Coordinates of C-alpha atoms in Angstrom, one line a residue:
M1 CA -67.8 -7.5 -13.0
V2 CA -65.7 -10.4 -13.9
N3 CA -64.1 -12.3 -11.1
E4 CA -61.0 -14.2 -11.9
G5 CA -58.9 -16.6 -9.9
P6 CA -55.5 -15.5 -8.8
S7 CA -53.0 -15.5 -11.7
Q8 CA -49.5 -16.9 -11.5
E9 CA -48.3 -13.3 -11.1
E10 CA -50.5 -12.8 -8.1
R11 CA -49.4 -16.0 -6.5
D12 CA -45.7 -15.1 -7.0
D13 CA -46.2 -11.6 -5.6
T14 CA -48.2 -12.5 -2.5
P15 CA -46.8 -10.4 0.3
A16 CA -45.4 -11.7 3.5
P17 CA -47.8 -12.4 6.4
E18 CA -48.6 -9.6 8.7
S19 CA -48.4 -11.7 11.8
A20 CA -46.6 -9.0 13.8
L21 CA -49.6 -6.7 13.3
Q22 CA -52.3 -9.2 13.7
A23 CA -51.0 -10.6 16.9
D24 CA -51.7 -7.5 18.9
P25 CA -55.1 -5.9 18.9
S26 CA -53.6 -2.6 20.1
V27 CA -52.0 -2.1 16.7
S28 CA -54.0 0.3 14.6
V29 CA -53.7 -0.6 10.9
H30 CA -55.4 2.5 9.6
P31 CA -55.5 5.8 11.5
S32 CA -58.5 8.1 10.9
V33 CA -58.1 10.4 8.0
S34 CA -59.8 13.6 7.0
I35 CA -59.5 14.2 3.3
N36 CA -61.4 17.5 3.2
P37 CA -64.0 19.3 5.3
S38 CA -66.8 17.5 3.6
V39 CA -65.3 14.0 3.5
S40 CA -64.5 12.0 6.5
V41 CA -62.7 8.8 6.0
H42 CA -62.8 7.6 9.6
P43 CA -63.9 4.0 9.5
S44 CA -66.5 4.4 12.2
S45 CA -68.6 6.8 10.0
S46 CA -67.8 6.5 6.4
A47 CA -66.4 3.2 5.5
H48 CA -68.2 0.3 3.9
P49 CA -69.6 -2.0 6.6
S50 CA -67.3 -4.7 5.5
A51 CA -64.4 -2.6 6.3
L52 CA -65.3 -2.3 9.9
A53 CA -64.5 -5.9 10.9
Q54 CA -61.7 -4.6 13.1
P55 CA -62.5 -1.9 15.5
S56 CA -59.2 -0.1 14.9
G57 CA -58.6 -0.9 11.2
L58 CA -59.9 0.0 7.8
A59 CA -60.2 -3.5 6.6
H60 CA -59.3 -6.9 7.8
P61 CA -56.4 -8.3 5.8
S62 CA -57.6 -11.2 3.7
S63 CA -56.0 -13.6 1.3
S64 CA -58.1 -12.9 -1.7
G65 CA -59.3 -10.1 -3.8
P66 CA -58.8 -6.3 -3.6
E67 CA -60.7 -6.4 -0.3
D68 CA -57.3 -6.7 1.4
L69 CA -57.1 -3.0 1.9
S70 CA -54.1 -3.1 4.3
V71 CA -51.8 -4.0 1.4
I72 CA -50.7 -1.4 -1.0
K73 CA -49.1 -2.9 -4.1
V74 CA -48.8 -2.3 -7.9
S75 CA -49.5 -5.1 -10.3
R76 CA -47.1 -5.9 -13.2
R77 CA -50.2 -6.3 -15.5
R78 CA -51.0 -2.6 -15.3
W79 CA -48.9 -1.5 -18.2
A80 CA -50.4 -4.2 -20.5
V81 CA -53.9 -3.1 -19.5
V82 CA -53.3 0.6 -20.3
L83 CA -51.4 -0.2 -23.5
V84 CA -54.2 -2.4 -24.9
F85 CA -56.8 0.2 -23.9
S86 CA -54.7 2.9 -25.6
C87 CA -54.6 0.8 -28.8
Y88 CA -58.3 0.2 -29.2
S89 CA -59.0 3.8 -28.3
M90 CA -56.6 4.7 -31.1
C91 CA -58.6 2.5 -33.5
N92 CA -61.8 4.2 -32.5
A93 CA -60.4 7.7 -32.9
F94 CA -59.1 6.9 -36.3
Q95 CA -62.6 6.0 -37.4
W96 CA -63.8 9.3 -36.1
I97 CA -61.6 11.5 -38.3
Q98 CA -61.1 9.2 -41.3
Y99 CA -63.9 11.0 -43.2
G100 CA -63.1 14.5 -42.2
S101 CA -59.5 14.3 -43.2
I102 CA -60.5 13.7 -46.8
N103 CA -63.8 15.5 -46.7
N104 CA -63.8 16.6 -50.3
I105 CA -63.1 13.0 -51.6
F106 CA -66.0 11.5 -49.7
M107 CA -68.3 14.3 -50.9
H108 CA -67.4 13.4 -54.5
F109 CA -67.8 9.6 -53.9
Y110 CA -71.2 9.7 -52.2
G111 CA -72.5 12.8 -53.9
V112 CA -73.4 14.5 -50.6
S113 CA -72.7 18.0 -49.1
A114 CA -69.8 19.0 -46.9
F115 CA -72.3 19.3 -44.0
A116 CA -73.3 15.7 -44.4
I117 CA -69.7 14.5 -44.2
D118 CA -69.2 16.8 -41.2
W119 CA -72.0 14.9 -39.5
L120 CA -70.0 11.7 -39.8
S121 CA -67.6 13.3 -37.3
M122 CA -70.3 15.1 -35.3
C123 CA -72.3 11.9 -34.7
Y124 CA -69.5 10.9 -32.3
M125 CA -70.3 14.0 -30.3
L126 CA -74.0 13.7 -30.6
T127 CA -74.4 10.1 -29.4
Y128 CA -72.1 10.7 -26.4
I129 CA -74.4 13.2 -24.8
P130 CA -77.5 10.9 -24.1
L131 CA -75.5 7.7 -23.6
L132 CA -72.8 8.9 -21.2
L133 CA -74.8 8.6 -18.0
P134 CA -76.2 5.1 -18.8
V135 CA -72.7 3.9 -19.7
A136 CA -71.1 5.5 -16.6
W137 CA -73.7 3.6 -14.5
L138 CA -72.8 0.4 -16.3
L139 CA -69.1 1.1 -15.5
E140 CA -69.9 1.4 -11.9
K141 CA -72.1 -1.7 -11.8
F142 CA -70.1 -4.1 -14.0
G143 CA -66.6 -2.7 -13.9
L144 CA -63.7 -2.1 -16.3
R145 CA -63.5 -5.4 -18.1
T146 CA -67.1 -5.5 -19.2
I147 CA -67.0 -2.0 -20.4
A148 CA -63.7 -2.5 -22.3
L149 CA -65.1 -5.6 -24.0
T150 CA -68.3 -3.9 -25.0
G151 CA -66.5 -0.8 -26.4
S152 CA -64.0 -2.9 -28.3
A153 CA -66.7 -5.2 -29.7
L154 CA -68.8 -2.2 -30.9
N155 CA -65.8 -0.6 -32.5
C156 CA -65.1 -3.8 -34.4
L157 CA -68.7 -4.2 -35.5
G158 CA -68.8 -0.6 -36.8
A159 CA -65.6 -1.1 -38.8
W160 CA -67.0 -4.2 -40.6
V161 CA -70.4 -2.6 -41.3
K162 CA -68.7 0.2 -43.2
L163 CA -67.5 -2.4 -45.7
G164 CA -71.1 -2.6 -46.9
S165 CA -71.0 1.0 -48.0
L166 CA -68.7 0.8 -51.0
K167 CA -71.2 2.1 -53.6
P168 CA -72.0 5.7 -54.1
H169 CA -75.7 5.2 -53.2
L170 CA -74.9 3.4 -49.9
F171 CA -74.1 6.5 -47.9
P172 CA -76.7 5.5 -45.2
V173 CA -74.8 2.3 -44.6
T174 CA -71.6 4.2 -43.8
V175 CA -73.6 6.4 -41.5
V176 CA -74.9 3.3 -39.6
G177 CA -71.3 2.0 -39.3
Q178 CA -70.1 5.4 -38.0
V179 CA -72.9 5.6 -35.5
I180 CA -72.0 2.2 -34.1
C181 CA -68.4 3.4 -33.7
S182 CA -69.7 6.5 -32.1
V183 CA -71.5 4.4 -29.5
A184 CA -68.3 2.5 -28.9
Q185 CA -66.6 5.8 -28.1
V186 CA -69.0 6.3 -25.2
F187 CA -67.5 3.1 -23.7
I188 CA -63.9 4.4 -24.2
L189 CA -63.6 8.2 -23.5
G190 CA -64.4 8.0 -19.8
M191 CA -61.9 5.2 -18.9
P192 CA -58.4 6.8 -18.9
S193 CA -58.6 8.3 -15.4
R194 CA -60.5 5.2 -14.1
I195 CA -57.8 2.8 -15.4
A196 CA -55.0 5.1 -14.0
S197 CA -56.6 5.2 -10.5
V198 CA -57.5 1.5 -10.3
W199 CA -54.2 0.1 -11.6
F200 CA -51.5 2.6 -10.9
G201 CA -49.6 3.9 -7.8
A202 CA -49.9 7.4 -6.5
N203 CA -46.7 8.6 -8.3
E204 CA -47.8 7.0 -11.6
V205 CA -51.5 8.0 -12.1
S206 CA -51.0 11.2 -14.2
T207 CA -48.4 9.4 -16.4
A208 CA -50.8 6.5 -16.9
C209 CA -53.7 8.7 -17.7
S210 CA -51.5 10.5 -20.3
V211 CA -50.6 7.1 -21.9
A212 CA -54.3 6.2 -22.0
V213 CA -55.2 9.5 -23.7
F214 CA -52.2 9.2 -25.9
G215 CA -53.8 6.3 -27.8
N216 CA -56.8 8.4 -28.7
Q217 CA -54.6 11.2 -30.0
L218 CA -52.5 8.8 -31.9
G219 CA -55.6 7.5 -33.6
I220 CA -56.5 11.0 -34.7
A221 CA -53.0 11.6 -36.0
I222 CA -53.1 8.4 -38.1
G223 CA -56.6 9.4 -39.2
F224 CA -55.1 12.6 -40.6
L225 CA -52.1 10.9 -42.2
V226 CA -53.3 7.6 -43.7
P227 CA -56.6 8.3 -45.5
P228 CA -55.1 10.9 -47.9
V229 CA -52.4 8.3 -48.8
L230 CA -54.7 5.3 -49.1
V231 CA -57.5 7.2 -50.9
P232 CA -56.1 9.5 -53.6
N233 CA -58.3 12.1 -55.1
V234 CA -59.4 10.5 -58.4
E235 CA -62.5 11.1 -60.5
D236 CA -63.3 7.5 -61.3
R237 CA -65.7 6.3 -58.5
D238 CA -64.9 2.6 -59.1
K239 CA -61.3 3.3 -58.4
L240 CA -62.3 5.4 -55.4
A241 CA -64.4 2.4 -54.1
Y242 CA -61.4 0.1 -54.4
H243 CA -59.1 2.5 -52.4
I244 CA -61.7 3.1 -49.8
S245 CA -62.2 -0.7 -49.4
I246 CA -58.5 -1.1 -48.7
M247 CA -58.8 1.4 -45.9
F248 CA -61.9 -0.2 -44.5
Y249 CA -60.5 -3.7 -44.6
I250 CA -57.3 -2.6 -42.8
I251 CA -59.2 -0.9 -39.9
G252 CA -61.6 -3.9 -39.7
G253 CA -58.7 -6.3 -39.3
V254 CA -57.0 -4.2 -36.7
A255 CA -60.3 -3.7 -34.7
T256 CA -60.8 -7.5 -34.7
L257 CA -57.2 -8.2 -33.4
L258 CA -57.7 -5.6 -30.6
L259 CA -61.0 -7.2 -29.5
I260 CA -59.1 -10.5 -29.0
L261 CA -56.4 -8.7 -27.1
V262 CA -58.9 -7.0 -24.8
F263 CA -60.5 -10.4 -24.1
I264 CA -57.1 -11.9 -23.1
V265 CA -55.4 -9.0 -21.3
F266 CA -58.1 -6.9 -19.6
K267 CA -58.9 -7.8 -16.0
E268 CA -61.3 -6.1 -13.6
K269 CA -58.8 -4.8 -11.1
P270 CA -55.6 -5.9 -9.4
K271 CA -55.6 -8.1 -6.3
Y272 CA -54.4 -5.2 -4.1
P273 CA -55.1 -1.5 -4.3
P274 CA -52.1 0.3 -5.9
S275 CA -52.3 3.5 -3.7
R276 CA -53.5 4.6 -0.4
A277 CA -56.1 6.8 -2.1
Q278 CA -57.5 3.8 -4.0
S279 CA -57.6 1.8 -0.8
L280 CA -59.6 4.5 0.9
S281 CA -61.9 4.7 -2.2
Y282 CA -62.7 1.0 -1.9
A283 CA -63.5 1.4 1.8
L284 CA -65.7 4.5 1.2
T285 CA -67.7 2.7 -1.6
S286 CA -71.2 1.8 -0.4
P287 CA -73.4 -0.6 -2.4
D288 CA -76.3 1.6 -1.4
A289 CA -74.8 4.8 -2.8
S290 CA -77.1 6.7 -5.1
Y291 CA -75.7 7.2 -8.6
L292 CA -77.8 10.3 -9.3
G293 CA -76.8 11.5 -5.8
S294 CA -73.1 11.3 -6.8
I295 CA -73.8 13.4 -9.9
A296 CA -75.7 15.9 -7.8
Q297 CA -72.9 16.1 -5.4
L298 CA -70.4 16.8 -8.2
F299 CA -72.5 19.7 -9.4
K300 CA -72.4 21.2 -5.9
N301 CA -68.6 21.4 -6.3
L302 CA -68.0 24.9 -7.8
N303 CA -64.4 24.1 -8.8
F304 CA -65.5 21.0 -10.7
V305 CA -68.3 22.9 -12.5
L306 CA -65.8 25.5 -13.6
L307 CA -63.5 22.8 -14.9
V308 CA -66.3 21.1 -16.8
I309 CA -67.0 24.4 -18.6
T310 CA -63.3 25.2 -19.3
Y311 CA -62.5 21.7 -20.4
G312 CA -65.5 21.7 -22.8
L313 CA -64.4 25.0 -24.4
N314 CA -60.9 23.7 -25.0
A315 CA -61.8 20.2 -26.2
G316 CA -64.7 21.5 -28.2
A317 CA -62.4 23.9 -30.1
F318 CA -60.0 21.0 -30.8
Y319 CA -62.9 18.9 -32.2
A320 CA -64.1 21.7 -34.4
L321 CA -60.6 22.4 -35.7
S322 CA -60.0 18.6 -36.4
T323 CA -63.3 18.3 -38.3
L324 CA -62.9 21.4 -40.4
L325 CA -59.1 21.4 -40.9
N326 CA -59.2 19.8 -44.4
R327 CA -61.7 22.4 -45.5
M328 CA -59.6 25.3 -44.1
V329 CA -56.4 24.2 -45.6
I330 CA -57.9 23.5 -49.1
W331 CA -59.5 27.0 -48.9
H332 CA -56.1 28.6 -48.9
Y333 CA -54.0 25.8 -50.5
P334 CA -56.1 24.1 -53.2
G335 CA -55.1 20.5 -54.1
E336 CA -53.1 20.0 -50.9
E337 CA -55.2 17.2 -49.4
V338 CA -52.1 15.2 -48.4
N339 CA -50.5 18.2 -46.7
A340 CA -53.8 19.0 -44.9
G341 CA -53.6 15.5 -43.4
R342 CA -50.0 16.1 -42.5
I343 CA -50.9 19.3 -40.7
G344 CA -53.5 17.5 -38.7
L345 CA -50.9 14.8 -38.0
T346 CA -48.5 17.5 -36.8
I347 CA -51.1 19.0 -34.5
V348 CA -51.9 15.7 -32.8
I349 CA -48.3 14.4 -32.6
A350 CA -47.3 17.6 -30.9
G351 CA -50.3 17.2 -28.6
M352 CA -49.3 13.7 -27.7
L353 CA -45.8 14.9 -26.8
G354 CA -47.4 17.7 -24.7
A355 CA -49.7 15.2 -23.0
V356 CA -46.9 12.9 -22.0
I357 CA -44.8 15.8 -20.7
S358 CA -47.7 17.2 -18.8
G359 CA -48.4 13.8 -17.2
I360 CA -44.8 13.3 -16.1
W361 CA -44.7 16.9 -14.8
L362 CA -47.9 16.4 -12.7
D363 CA -46.6 13.2 -11.1
R364 CA -43.5 15.1 -10.0
S365 CA -44.9 18.5 -9.1
K366 CA -48.6 18.0 -8.3
T367 CA -49.2 21.6 -9.5
Y368 CA -52.5 20.9 -11.1
K369 CA -54.0 24.4 -11.1
E370 CA -50.8 26.2 -12.2
T371 CA -50.0 23.7 -15.0
T372 CA -53.6 23.7 -16.3
L373 CA -53.7 27.5 -16.4
V374 CA -50.4 27.9 -18.1
V375 CA -51.3 25.3 -20.7
Y376 CA -54.6 27.0 -21.3
I377 CA -53.1 30.4 -21.9
M378 CA -50.5 28.9 -24.2
T379 CA -53.3 27.2 -26.1
L380 CA -55.0 30.6 -26.6
L381 CA -51.8 32.2 -27.8
G382 CA -51.1 29.3 -30.2
M383 CA -54.6 29.6 -31.6
V384 CA -54.2 33.4 -32.2
V385 CA -50.9 32.9 -34.0
Y386 CA -52.4 30.1 -36.2
T387 CA -55.4 32.2 -37.0
F388 CA -53.3 35.1 -38.4
T389 CA -50.7 33.0 -40.3
L390 CA -53.0 30.5 -42.0
N391 CA -53.5 32.7 -45.1
L392 CA -49.8 33.8 -45.6
G393 CA -49.3 31.4 -48.5
H394 CA -46.5 29.4 -46.9
L395 CA -47.4 25.8 -45.8
W396 CA -44.2 25.5 -43.7
V397 CA -45.5 28.3 -41.5
V398 CA -48.8 26.6 -41.1
F399 CA -47.0 23.4 -40.0
I400 CA -45.1 25.3 -37.3
T401 CA -48.0 27.3 -35.9
A402 CA -50.4 24.4 -36.0
G403 CA -47.9 22.1 -34.2
T404 CA -47.3 24.7 -31.5
M405 CA -51.0 25.2 -31.0
G406 CA -51.5 21.4 -30.9
F407 CA -48.8 20.9 -28.3
F408 CA -50.8 22.8 -25.8
M409 CA -54.4 22.3 -27.0
T410 CA -54.4 18.5 -27.1
G411 CA -51.8 18.3 -24.3
Y412 CA -54.4 19.8 -22.1
L413 CA -56.8 16.9 -22.4
P414 CA -55.2 14.5 -19.8
L415 CA -54.6 17.5 -17.5
G416 CA -58.3 18.0 -17.4
F417 CA -59.1 14.4 -16.5
E418 CA -56.5 14.3 -13.7
F419 CA -57.5 17.7 -12.3
A420 CA -61.1 16.5 -12.2
V421 CA -60.2 13.4 -10.2
E422 CA -58.3 15.5 -7.7
L423 CA -61.2 17.9 -7.3
T424 CA -63.9 15.2 -6.9
Y425 CA -62.2 12.4 -4.9
P426 CA -63.5 10.0 -3.7
E427 CA -66.3 10.2 -6.3
S428 CA -66.1 7.9 -9.2
E429 CA -63.5 8.7 -11.9
G430 CA -65.9 7.4 -14.5
I431 CA -68.6 10.0 -13.6
S432 CA -66.3 13.0 -13.4
S433 CA -64.5 12.3 -16.6
G434 CA -67.8 11.4 -18.3
L435 CA -69.2 14.9 -17.4
L436 CA -66.0 16.5 -18.8
N437 CA -66.6 14.6 -22.1
I438 CA -70.2 15.6 -22.3
S439 CA -69.2 19.2 -22.0
A440 CA -66.6 18.6 -24.8
Q441 CA -69.1 17.0 -27.1
V442 CA -71.7 19.8 -26.5
F443 CA -69.2 22.5 -27.3
G444 CA -67.7 20.4 -30.1
I445 CA -71.1 20.3 -31.9
I446 CA -71.8 24.0 -31.3
F447 CA -68.3 25.1 -32.4
T448 CA -68.2 22.7 -35.5
I449 CA -71.6 23.9 -36.8
S450 CA -71.0 27.6 -36.0
Q451 CA -67.4 27.7 -37.3
G452 CA -68.4 25.8 -40.4
Q453 CA -71.1 28.3 -41.2
I454 CA -68.8 31.3 -40.5
I455 CA -66.1 29.8 -42.8
D456 CA -68.6 29.2 -45.6
N457 CA -69.9 32.8 -45.4
Y458 CA -67.0 34.9 -44.2
G459 CA -63.8 32.9 -44.5
T460 CA -61.4 31.1 -42.3
K461 CA -60.0 34.0 -40.2
P462 CA -63.4 35.0 -38.7
G463 CA -64.1 31.3 -38.0
N464 CA -60.9 30.9 -36.1
I465 CA -61.3 34.3 -34.2
F466 CA -64.7 32.8 -33.1
L467 CA -62.8 30.0 -31.4
C468 CA -60.2 32.4 -29.9
L469 CA -62.9 34.3 -28.1
F470 CA -64.2 31.2 -26.3
L471 CA -60.6 30.0 -25.5
T472 CA -60.1 33.5 -23.8
L473 CA -63.2 32.8 -21.7
G474 CA -61.9 29.4 -20.8
A475 CA -58.5 30.7 -19.7
A476 CA -60.3 33.4 -17.5
L477 CA -62.5 30.8 -15.8
T478 CA -59.6 28.5 -15.2
A479 CA -58.0 31.2 -13.1
F480 CA -60.9 31.0 -10.7
I481 CA -60.6 27.2 -10.0
K482 CA -59.2 26.6 -6.5
P483 CA -56.7 23.7 -6.3
D484 CA -58.6 21.6 -3.8
L485 CA -56.5 18.4 -4.3
R486 CA -58.4 15.9 -2.3
R487 CA -56.8 12.7 -3.7
Q488 CA -53.3 14.2 -2.9
K489 CA -54.5 14.9 0.7
A490 CA -55.7 11.3 1.0
N491 CA -52.3 10.0 -0.1
K492 CA -50.3 12.4 2.1
E493 CA -52.4 12.2 5.3
T494 CA -50.2 9.2 6.3
P495 CA -47.3 9.0 3.9
E496 CA -47.0 5.7 2.1
N497 CA -43.8 4.1 1.0
K498 CA -42.7 4.6 -2.6
L499 CA -43.9 2.0 -4.9
Q500 CA -41.1 1.2 -7.3
E501 CA -41.1 -1.5 -10.0
E502 CA -37.5 -2.2 -9.2
E503 CA -38.3 -3.6 -5.7
E504 CA -38.5 -7.1 -7.1
E505 CA -38.2 -9.0 -3.8
S506 CA -41.6 -7.9 -2.5
N507 CA -42.7 -4.7 -4.4
T508 CA -45.1 -4.3 -1.5
S509 CA -45.9 -1.4 0.8
K510 CA -48.1 -1.8 3.9
V511 CA -50.4 0.9 5.0
P512 CA -48.5 2.8 7.7
T513 CA -49.4 1.7 11.3
A514 CA -49.8 3.7 14.4
V515 CA -48.4 2.0 17.4
S516 CA -48.6 3.5 20.9
E517 CA -45.4 4.2 22.8
D518 CA -46.6 2.0 25.7
H519 CA -46.9 -0.9 23.4
L520 CA -43.4 -0.4 22.1

């Protein structure tokens, strides 16, 4: 964790003294709260010992650091943090799909099989599985800034390593660069819900999570669009090497710039908690808490386990479709590499729109279960329509059906993150989102290999029907998830004032106080 002195922004936004509250010991700053039957937030039993300094309060107001839990306040830095994260997540996602979007061109340049190029995408999924738990532990121990810097640095390193693979016999070098980028991804994928919770108010978290996920989806979209334009399908390998080098230099320069921005912009956490739920989360955190115990506790939560499975089925299907899209389009429309990339772009851009709309809708409605189920069913219907229209011979039909499917399929991703945080509060967001991503990577590898083999042997329609069957299973399991919204209960137990950026004079909300009638 990196501790920084108060910034000018923090000095300017320092709230007014709470002398009226501190003067009388009969004022209770924080009434006891029960989040759910298994979690008690009463300070006398569950709070961190440091939060028990006052017999009747959650935390003693202090003048420094986020330990001042009686103050609820959003920081103006929060949007810069989430946008920088979104950008370097975009850069990493671009590097994931840059090979798959022009699969046939890299096969020709390096003289390797389609399966070997597929592994350049699947290595992202493979490295995530064993590294997720160690990285989630590092996130808990060292915090957001350290993890952000590490992920951005690895992403930058991998981009520059690939520049050493511009000869046909240097395929192993590009594999090394891609593996480094895949390790960087482990430091990225689990952060959206954590950034949203740590930096954003109760009415902003879903939107913020959508913005954070938006960057990853935008990177995939650019990865479908740009490589076919920068690297045309030519026979001369020297010309191919030149075009590939342009792409690698561009992404290396962008990755370097983003590393510098992360170093400048990223901060561990704001001075004050942005929501009541985050304030309680700080108080409930114990330095002696068992990391493995937290994971075990999550797996005792049946609703979360069901979400892990359903999220993995949906995201795994998306990973498989993204990896194999070029192959499927070329199968029916030979020579249409550029349009294959545009179809992928359409899927992801539609998904980004769906993600943002879903995030805004969740912040307004709080209907996590209903929204997730509807989006899942629409994903299945979109996949069925795409499956049976891909071979009609009309590219414009594929654009429409693929875009409709993408709106719901990739729009589901931030929904899963936010629903997981609700079901598992006050457990760490990094652990819950990490377990969702492990499930996605496992199913992604299984679906990519299986669908690839089915397409090679039986065609694209049986391969896509294979995914439809698993999406049907996912929709059915989603219906059994109970909407136990623990974070919402924590925020609503004692209503907090609305945090609006427009309240420029103080922009501060105190934790509600309970004052006895006799005292009044």
